[in-house]
PDB file of N, CA and C in Angstrom:
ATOM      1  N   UNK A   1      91.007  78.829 146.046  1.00 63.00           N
ATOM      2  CA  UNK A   1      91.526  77.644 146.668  1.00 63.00           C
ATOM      3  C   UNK A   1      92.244  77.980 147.977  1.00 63.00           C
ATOM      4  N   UNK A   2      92.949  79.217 148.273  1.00 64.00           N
ATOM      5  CA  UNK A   2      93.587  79.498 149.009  1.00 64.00           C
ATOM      6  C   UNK A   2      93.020  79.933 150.311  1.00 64.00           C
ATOM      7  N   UNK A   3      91.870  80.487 149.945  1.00 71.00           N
ATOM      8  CA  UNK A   3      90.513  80.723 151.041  1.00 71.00           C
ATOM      9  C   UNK A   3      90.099  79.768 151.572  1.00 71.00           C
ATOM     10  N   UNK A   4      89.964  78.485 150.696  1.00 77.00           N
ATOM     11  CA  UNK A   4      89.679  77.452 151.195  1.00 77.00           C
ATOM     12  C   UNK A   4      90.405  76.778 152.447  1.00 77.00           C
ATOM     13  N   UNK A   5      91.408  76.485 152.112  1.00 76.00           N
ATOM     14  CA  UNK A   5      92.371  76.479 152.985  1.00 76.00           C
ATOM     15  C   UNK A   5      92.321  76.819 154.165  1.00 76.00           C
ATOM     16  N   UNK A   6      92.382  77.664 154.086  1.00 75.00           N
ATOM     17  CA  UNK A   6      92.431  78.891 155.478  1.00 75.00           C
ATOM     18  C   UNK A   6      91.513  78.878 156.041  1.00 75.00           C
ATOM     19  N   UNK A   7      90.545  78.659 155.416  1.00 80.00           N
ATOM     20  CA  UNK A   7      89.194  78.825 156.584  1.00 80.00           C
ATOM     21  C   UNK A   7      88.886  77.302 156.935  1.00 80.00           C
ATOM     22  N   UNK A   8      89.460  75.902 156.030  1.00 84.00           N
ATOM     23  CA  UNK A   8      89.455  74.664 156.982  1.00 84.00           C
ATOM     24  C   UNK A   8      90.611  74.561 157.933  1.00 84.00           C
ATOM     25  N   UNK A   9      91.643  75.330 157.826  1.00 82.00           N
ATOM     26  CA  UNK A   9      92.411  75.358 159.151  1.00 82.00           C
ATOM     27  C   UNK A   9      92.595  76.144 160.119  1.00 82.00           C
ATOM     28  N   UNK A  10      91.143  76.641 159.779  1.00 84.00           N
ATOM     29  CA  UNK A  10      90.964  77.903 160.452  1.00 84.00           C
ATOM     30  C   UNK A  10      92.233  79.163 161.150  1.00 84.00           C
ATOM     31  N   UNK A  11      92.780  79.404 159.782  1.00 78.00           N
ATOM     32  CA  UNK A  11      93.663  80.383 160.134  1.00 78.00           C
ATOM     33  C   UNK A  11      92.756  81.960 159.881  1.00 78.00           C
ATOM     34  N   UNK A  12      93.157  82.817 160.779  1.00 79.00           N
ATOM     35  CA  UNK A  12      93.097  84.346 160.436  1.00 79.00           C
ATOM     36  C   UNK A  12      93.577  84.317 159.130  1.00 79.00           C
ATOM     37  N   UNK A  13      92.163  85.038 158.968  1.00 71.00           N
ATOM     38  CA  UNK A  13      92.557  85.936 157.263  1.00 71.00           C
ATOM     39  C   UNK A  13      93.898  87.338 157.308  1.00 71.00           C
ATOM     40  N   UNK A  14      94.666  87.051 156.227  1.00 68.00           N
ATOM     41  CA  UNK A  14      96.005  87.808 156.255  1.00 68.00           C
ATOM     42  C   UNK A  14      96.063  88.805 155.519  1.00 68.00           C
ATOM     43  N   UNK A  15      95.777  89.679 155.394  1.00 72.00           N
ATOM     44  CA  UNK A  15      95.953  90.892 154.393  1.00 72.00           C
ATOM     45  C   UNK A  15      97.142  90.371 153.269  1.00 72.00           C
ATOM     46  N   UNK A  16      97.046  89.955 151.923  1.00 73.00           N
ATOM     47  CA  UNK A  16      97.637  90.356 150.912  1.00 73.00           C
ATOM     48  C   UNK A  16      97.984  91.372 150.182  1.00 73.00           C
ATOM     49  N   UNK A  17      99.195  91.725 150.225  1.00 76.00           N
ATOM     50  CA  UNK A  17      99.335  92.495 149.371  1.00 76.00           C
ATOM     51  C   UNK A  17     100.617  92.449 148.137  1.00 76.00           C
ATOM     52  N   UNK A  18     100.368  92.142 147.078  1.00 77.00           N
ATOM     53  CA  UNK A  18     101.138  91.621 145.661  1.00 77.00           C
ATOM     54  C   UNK A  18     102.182  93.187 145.276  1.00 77.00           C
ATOM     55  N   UNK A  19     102.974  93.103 145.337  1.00 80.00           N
ATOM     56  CA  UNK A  19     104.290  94.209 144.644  1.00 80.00           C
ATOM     57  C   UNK A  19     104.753  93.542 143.263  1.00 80.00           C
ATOM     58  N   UNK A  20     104.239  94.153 142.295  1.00 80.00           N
ATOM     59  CA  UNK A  20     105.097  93.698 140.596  1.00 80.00           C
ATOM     60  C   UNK A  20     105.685  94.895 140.381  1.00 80.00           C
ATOM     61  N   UNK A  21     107.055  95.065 139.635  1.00 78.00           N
ATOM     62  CA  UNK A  21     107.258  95.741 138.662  1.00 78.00           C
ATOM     63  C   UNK A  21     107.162  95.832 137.582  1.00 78.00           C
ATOM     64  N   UNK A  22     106.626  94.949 136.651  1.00 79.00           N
ATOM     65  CA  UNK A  22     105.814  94.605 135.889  1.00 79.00           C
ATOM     66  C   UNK A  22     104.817  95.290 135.689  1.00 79.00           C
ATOM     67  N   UNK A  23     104.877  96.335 134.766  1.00 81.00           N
ATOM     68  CA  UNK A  23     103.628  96.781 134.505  1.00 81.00           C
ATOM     69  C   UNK A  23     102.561  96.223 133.464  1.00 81.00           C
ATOM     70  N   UNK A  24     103.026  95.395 132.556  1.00 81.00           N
ATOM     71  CA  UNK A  24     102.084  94.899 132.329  1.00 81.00           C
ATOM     72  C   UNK A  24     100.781  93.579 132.509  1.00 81.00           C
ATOM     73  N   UNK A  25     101.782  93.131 133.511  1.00 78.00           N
ATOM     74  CA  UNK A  25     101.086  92.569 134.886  1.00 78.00           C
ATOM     75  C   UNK A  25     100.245  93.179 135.465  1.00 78.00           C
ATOM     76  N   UNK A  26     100.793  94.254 136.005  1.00 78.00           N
ATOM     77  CA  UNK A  26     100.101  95.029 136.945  1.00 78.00           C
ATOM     78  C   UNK A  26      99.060  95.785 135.992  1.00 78.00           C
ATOM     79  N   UNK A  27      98.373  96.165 135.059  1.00 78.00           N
ATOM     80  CA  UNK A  27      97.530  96.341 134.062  1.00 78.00           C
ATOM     81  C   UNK A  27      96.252  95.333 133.858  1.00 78.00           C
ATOM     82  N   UNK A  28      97.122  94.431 133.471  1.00 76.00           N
ATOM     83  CA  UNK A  28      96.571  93.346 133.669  1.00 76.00           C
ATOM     84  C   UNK A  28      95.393  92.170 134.472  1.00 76.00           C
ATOM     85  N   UNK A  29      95.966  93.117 136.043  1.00 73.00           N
ATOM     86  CA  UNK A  29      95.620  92.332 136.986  1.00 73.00           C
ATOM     87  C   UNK A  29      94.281  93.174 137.537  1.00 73.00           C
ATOM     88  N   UNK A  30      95.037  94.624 137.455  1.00 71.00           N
ATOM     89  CA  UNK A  30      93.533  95.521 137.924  1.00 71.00           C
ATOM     90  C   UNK A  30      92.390  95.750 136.625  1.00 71.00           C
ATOM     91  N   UNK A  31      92.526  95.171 135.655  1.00 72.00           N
ATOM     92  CA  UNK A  31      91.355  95.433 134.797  1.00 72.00           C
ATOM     93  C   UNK A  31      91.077  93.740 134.411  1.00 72.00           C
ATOM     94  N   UNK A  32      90.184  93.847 134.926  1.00 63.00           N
ATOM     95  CA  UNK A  32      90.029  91.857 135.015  1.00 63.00           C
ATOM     96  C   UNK A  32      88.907  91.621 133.591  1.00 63.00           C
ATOM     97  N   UNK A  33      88.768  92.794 133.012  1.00 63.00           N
ATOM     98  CA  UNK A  33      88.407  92.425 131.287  1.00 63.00           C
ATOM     99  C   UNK A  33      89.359  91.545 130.288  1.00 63.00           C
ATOM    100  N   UNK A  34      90.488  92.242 130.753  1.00 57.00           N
ATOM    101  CA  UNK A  34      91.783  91.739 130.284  1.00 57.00           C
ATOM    102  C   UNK A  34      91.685  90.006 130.100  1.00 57.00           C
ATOM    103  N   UNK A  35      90.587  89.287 130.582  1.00 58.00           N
ATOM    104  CA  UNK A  35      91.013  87.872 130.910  1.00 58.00           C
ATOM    105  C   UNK A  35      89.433  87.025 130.807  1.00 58.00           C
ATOM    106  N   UNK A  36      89.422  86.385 129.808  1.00 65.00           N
ATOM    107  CA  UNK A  36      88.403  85.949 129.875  1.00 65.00           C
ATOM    108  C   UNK A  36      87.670  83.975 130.882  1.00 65.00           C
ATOM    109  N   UNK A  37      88.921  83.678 131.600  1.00 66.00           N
ATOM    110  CA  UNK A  37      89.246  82.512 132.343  1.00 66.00           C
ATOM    111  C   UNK A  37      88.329  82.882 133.556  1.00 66.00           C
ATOM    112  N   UNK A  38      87.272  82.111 134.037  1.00 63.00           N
ATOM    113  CA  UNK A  38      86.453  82.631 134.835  1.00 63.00           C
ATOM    114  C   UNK A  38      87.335  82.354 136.162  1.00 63.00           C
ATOM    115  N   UNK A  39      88.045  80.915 136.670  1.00 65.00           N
ATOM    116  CA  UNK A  39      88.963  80.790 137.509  1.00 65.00           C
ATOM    117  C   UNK A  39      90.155  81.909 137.897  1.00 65.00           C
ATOM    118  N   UNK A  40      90.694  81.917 136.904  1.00 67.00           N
ATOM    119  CA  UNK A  40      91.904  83.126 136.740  1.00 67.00           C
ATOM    120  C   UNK A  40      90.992  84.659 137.243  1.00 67.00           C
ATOM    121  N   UNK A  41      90.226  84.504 136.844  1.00 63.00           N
ATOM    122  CA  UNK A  41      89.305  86.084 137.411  1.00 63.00           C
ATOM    123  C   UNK A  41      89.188  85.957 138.741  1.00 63.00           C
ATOM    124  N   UNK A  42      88.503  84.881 139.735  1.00 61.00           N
ATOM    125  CA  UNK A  42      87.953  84.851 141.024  1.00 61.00           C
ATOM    126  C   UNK A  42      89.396  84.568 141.795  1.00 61.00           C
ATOM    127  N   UNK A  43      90.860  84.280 141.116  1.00 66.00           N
ATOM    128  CA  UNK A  43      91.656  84.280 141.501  1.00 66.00           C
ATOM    129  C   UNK A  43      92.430  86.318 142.012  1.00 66.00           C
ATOM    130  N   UNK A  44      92.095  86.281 140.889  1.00 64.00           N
ATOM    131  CA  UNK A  44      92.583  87.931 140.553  1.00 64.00           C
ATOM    132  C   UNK A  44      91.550  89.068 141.824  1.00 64.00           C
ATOM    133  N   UNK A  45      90.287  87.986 141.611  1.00 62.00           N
ATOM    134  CA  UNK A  45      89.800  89.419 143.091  1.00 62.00           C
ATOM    135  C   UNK A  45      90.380  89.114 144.304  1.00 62.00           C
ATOM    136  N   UNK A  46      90.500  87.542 144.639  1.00 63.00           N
ATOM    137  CA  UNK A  46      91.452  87.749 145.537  1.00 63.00           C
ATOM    138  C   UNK A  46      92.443  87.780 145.951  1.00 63.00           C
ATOM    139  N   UNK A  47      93.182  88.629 145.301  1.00 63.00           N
ATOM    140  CA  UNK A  47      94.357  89.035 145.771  1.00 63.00           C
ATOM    141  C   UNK A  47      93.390  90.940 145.960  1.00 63.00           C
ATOM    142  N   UNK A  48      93.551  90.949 147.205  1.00 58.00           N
ATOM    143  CA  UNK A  48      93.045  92.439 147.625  1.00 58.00           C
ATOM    144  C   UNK A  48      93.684  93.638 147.087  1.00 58.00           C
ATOM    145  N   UNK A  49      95.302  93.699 146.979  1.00 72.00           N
ATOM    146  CA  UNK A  49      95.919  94.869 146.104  1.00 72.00           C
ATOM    147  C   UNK A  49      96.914  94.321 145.871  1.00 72.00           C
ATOM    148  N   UNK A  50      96.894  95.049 144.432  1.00 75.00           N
ATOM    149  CA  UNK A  50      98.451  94.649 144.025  1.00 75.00           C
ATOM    150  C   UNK A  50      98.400  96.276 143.474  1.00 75.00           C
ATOM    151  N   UNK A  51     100.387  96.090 143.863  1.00 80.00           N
ATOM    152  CA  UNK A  51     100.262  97.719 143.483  1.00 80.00           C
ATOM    153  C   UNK A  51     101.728  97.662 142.721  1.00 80.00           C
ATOM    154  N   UNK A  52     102.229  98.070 141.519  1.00 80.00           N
ATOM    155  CA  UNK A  52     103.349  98.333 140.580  1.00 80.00           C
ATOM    156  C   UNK A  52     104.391  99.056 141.726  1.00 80.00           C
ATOM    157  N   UNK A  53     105.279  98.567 141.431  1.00 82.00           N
ATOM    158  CA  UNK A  53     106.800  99.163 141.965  1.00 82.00           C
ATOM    159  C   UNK A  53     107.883  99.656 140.539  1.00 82.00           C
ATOM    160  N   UNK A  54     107.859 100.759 141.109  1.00 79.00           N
ATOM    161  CA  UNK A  54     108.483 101.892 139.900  1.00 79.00           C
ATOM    162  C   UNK A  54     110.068 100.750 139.458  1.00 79.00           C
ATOM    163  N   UNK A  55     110.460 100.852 138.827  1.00 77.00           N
ATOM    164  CA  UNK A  55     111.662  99.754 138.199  1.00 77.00           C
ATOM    165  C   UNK A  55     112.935 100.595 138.690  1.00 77.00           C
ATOM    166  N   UNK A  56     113.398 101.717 138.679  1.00 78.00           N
ATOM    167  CA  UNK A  56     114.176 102.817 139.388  1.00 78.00           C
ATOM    168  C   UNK A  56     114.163 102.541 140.470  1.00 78.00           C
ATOM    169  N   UNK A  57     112.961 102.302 141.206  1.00 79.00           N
ATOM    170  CA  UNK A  57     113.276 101.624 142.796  1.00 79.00           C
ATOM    171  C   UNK A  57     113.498 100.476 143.049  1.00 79.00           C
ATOM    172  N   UNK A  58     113.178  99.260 142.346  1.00 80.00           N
ATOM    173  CA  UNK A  58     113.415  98.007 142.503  1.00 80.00           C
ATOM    174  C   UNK A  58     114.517  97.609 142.912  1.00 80.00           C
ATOM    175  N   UNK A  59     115.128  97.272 144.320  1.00 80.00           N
ATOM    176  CA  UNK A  59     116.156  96.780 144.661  1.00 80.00           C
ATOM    177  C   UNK A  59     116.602  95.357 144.078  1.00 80.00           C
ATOM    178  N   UNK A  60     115.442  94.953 143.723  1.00 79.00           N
ATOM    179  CA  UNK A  60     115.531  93.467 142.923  1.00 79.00           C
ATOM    180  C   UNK A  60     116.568  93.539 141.215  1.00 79.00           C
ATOM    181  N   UNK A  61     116.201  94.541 140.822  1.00 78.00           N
ATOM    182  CA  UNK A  61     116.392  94.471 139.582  1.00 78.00           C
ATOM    183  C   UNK A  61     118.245  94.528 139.522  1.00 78.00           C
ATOM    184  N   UNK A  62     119.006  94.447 140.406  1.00 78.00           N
ATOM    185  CA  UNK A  62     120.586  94.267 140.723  1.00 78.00           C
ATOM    186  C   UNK A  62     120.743  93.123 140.309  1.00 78.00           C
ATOM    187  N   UNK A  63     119.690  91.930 140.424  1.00 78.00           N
ATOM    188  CA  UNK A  63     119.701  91.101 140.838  1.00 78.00           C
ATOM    189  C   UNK A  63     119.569  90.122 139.554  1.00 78.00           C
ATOM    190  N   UNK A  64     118.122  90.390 139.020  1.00 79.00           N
ATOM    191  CA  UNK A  64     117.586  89.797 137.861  1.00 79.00           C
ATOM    192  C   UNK A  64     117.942  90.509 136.428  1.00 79.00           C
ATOM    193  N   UNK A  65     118.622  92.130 136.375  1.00 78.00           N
ATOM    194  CA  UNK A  65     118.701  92.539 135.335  1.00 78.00           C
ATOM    195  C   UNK A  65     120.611  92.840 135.068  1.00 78.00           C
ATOM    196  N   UNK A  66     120.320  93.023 133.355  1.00 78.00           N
ATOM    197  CA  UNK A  66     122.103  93.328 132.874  1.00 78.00           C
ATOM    198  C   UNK A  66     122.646  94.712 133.571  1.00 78.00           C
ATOM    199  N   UNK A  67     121.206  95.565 133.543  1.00 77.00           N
ATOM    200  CA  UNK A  67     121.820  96.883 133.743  1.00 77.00           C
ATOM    201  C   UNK A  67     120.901  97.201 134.803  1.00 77.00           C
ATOM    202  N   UNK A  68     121.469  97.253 136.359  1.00 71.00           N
ATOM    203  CA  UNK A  68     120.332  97.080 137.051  1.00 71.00           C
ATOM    204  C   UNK A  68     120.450  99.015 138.064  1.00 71.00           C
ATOM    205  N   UNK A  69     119.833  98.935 138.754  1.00 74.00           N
ATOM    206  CA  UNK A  69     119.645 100.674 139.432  1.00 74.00           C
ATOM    207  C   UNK A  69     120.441 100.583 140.233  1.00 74.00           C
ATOM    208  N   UNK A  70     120.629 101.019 141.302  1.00 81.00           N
ATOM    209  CA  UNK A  70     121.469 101.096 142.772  1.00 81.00           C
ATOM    210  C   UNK A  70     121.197 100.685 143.429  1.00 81.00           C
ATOM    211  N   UNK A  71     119.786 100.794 143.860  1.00 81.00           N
ATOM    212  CA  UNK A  71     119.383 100.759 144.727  1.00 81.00           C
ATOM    213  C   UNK A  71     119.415 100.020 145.735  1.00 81.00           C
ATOM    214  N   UNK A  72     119.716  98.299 145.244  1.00 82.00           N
ATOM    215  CA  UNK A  72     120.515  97.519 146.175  1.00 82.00           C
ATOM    216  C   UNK A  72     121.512  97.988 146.988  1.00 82.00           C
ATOM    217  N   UNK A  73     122.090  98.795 146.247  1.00 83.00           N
ATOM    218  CA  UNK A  73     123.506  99.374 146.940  1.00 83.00           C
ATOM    219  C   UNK A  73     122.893 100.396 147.784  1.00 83.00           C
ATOM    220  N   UNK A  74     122.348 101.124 147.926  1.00 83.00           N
ATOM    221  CA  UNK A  74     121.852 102.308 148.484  1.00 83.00           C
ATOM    222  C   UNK A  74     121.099 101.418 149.752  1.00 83.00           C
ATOM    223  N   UNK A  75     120.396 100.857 149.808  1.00 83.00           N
ATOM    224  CA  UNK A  75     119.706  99.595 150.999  1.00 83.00           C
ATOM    225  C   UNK A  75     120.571  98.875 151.830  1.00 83.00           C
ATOM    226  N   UNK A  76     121.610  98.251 150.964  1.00 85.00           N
ATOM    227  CA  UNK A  76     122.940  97.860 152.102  1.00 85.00           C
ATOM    228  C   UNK A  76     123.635  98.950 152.280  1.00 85.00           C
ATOM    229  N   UNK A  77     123.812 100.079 151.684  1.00 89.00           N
ATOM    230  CA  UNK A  77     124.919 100.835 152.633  1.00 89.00           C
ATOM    231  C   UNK A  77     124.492 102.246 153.505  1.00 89.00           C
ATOM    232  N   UNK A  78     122.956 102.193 153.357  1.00 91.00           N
ATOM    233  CA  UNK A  78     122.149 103.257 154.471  1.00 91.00           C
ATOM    234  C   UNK A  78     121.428 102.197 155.062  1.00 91.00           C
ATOM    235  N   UNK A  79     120.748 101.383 154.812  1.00 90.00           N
ATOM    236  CA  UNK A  79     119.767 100.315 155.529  1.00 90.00           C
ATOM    237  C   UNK A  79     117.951 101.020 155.596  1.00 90.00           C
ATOM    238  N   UNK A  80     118.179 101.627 154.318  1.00 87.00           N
ATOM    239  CA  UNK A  80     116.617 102.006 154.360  1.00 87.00           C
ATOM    240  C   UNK A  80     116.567 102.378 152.835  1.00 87.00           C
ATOM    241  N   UNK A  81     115.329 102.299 152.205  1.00 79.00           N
ATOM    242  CA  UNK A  81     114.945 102.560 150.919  1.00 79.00           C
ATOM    243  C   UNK A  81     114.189 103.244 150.551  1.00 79.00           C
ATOM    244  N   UNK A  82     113.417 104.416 149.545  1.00 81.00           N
ATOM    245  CA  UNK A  82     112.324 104.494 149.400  1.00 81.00           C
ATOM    246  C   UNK A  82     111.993 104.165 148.179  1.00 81.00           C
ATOM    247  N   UNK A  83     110.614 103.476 148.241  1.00 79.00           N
ATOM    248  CA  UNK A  83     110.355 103.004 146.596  1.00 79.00           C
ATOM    249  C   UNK A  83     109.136 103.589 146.371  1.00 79.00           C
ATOM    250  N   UNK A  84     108.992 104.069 145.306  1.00 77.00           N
ATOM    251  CA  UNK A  84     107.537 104.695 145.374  1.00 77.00           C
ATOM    252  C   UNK A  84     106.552 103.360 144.285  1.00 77.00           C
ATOM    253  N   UNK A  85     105.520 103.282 144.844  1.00 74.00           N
ATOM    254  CA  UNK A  85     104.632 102.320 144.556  1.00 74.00           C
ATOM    255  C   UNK A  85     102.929 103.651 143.827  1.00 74.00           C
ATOM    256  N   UNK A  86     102.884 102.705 142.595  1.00 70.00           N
ATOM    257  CA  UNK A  86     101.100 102.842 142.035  1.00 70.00           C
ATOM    258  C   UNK A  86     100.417 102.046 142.411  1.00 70.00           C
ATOM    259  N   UNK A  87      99.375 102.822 143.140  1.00 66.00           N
ATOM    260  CA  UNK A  87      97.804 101.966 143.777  1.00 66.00           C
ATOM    261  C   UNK A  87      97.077 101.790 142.732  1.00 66.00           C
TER     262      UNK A  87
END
């Protein structure tokens, strides 16, 4: 649907790229056996990559979790992060 879109308003195609920490999302999403919804599938190819973000790096998780990493803290008080990501 989203293709659709885009190509009647003729926008440039945008490189997507999906970040979960969620791994079982991210499992999920690259083995499209996992899902037998033919919609939900032609949805899932396009999204071009999605790639897992290690939970140790998640600056988010300060945010959404009880017991969350630093890393928020480490981002505001150097102003740079590294997160390591699975392709």
């Amino acid at each position: 649907m989203l293709k659709q879109i885009i190509k009647e308003l003729e926008i440039p195609s945008i490189e997507t790229i999906v970040y979960t920490n969620s791994f079982s999302l991210y499992k999920c999403l690259i083995k499209l056996r996992t899902t037998k919804e033919k919609r939900l599938i032609i949805d899932i190819i396009g999204l071009r990559e999605i790639r897992w973000i290690n939970s140790k790096d998640n600056p988010i998780d300060a945010i959404i979790k009880i017991n969350p990493n630093w890393m928020l803290e480490i981002l505001i008080n150097t102003n740079s992060l590294t997160i390591r990501i699975k392709r």
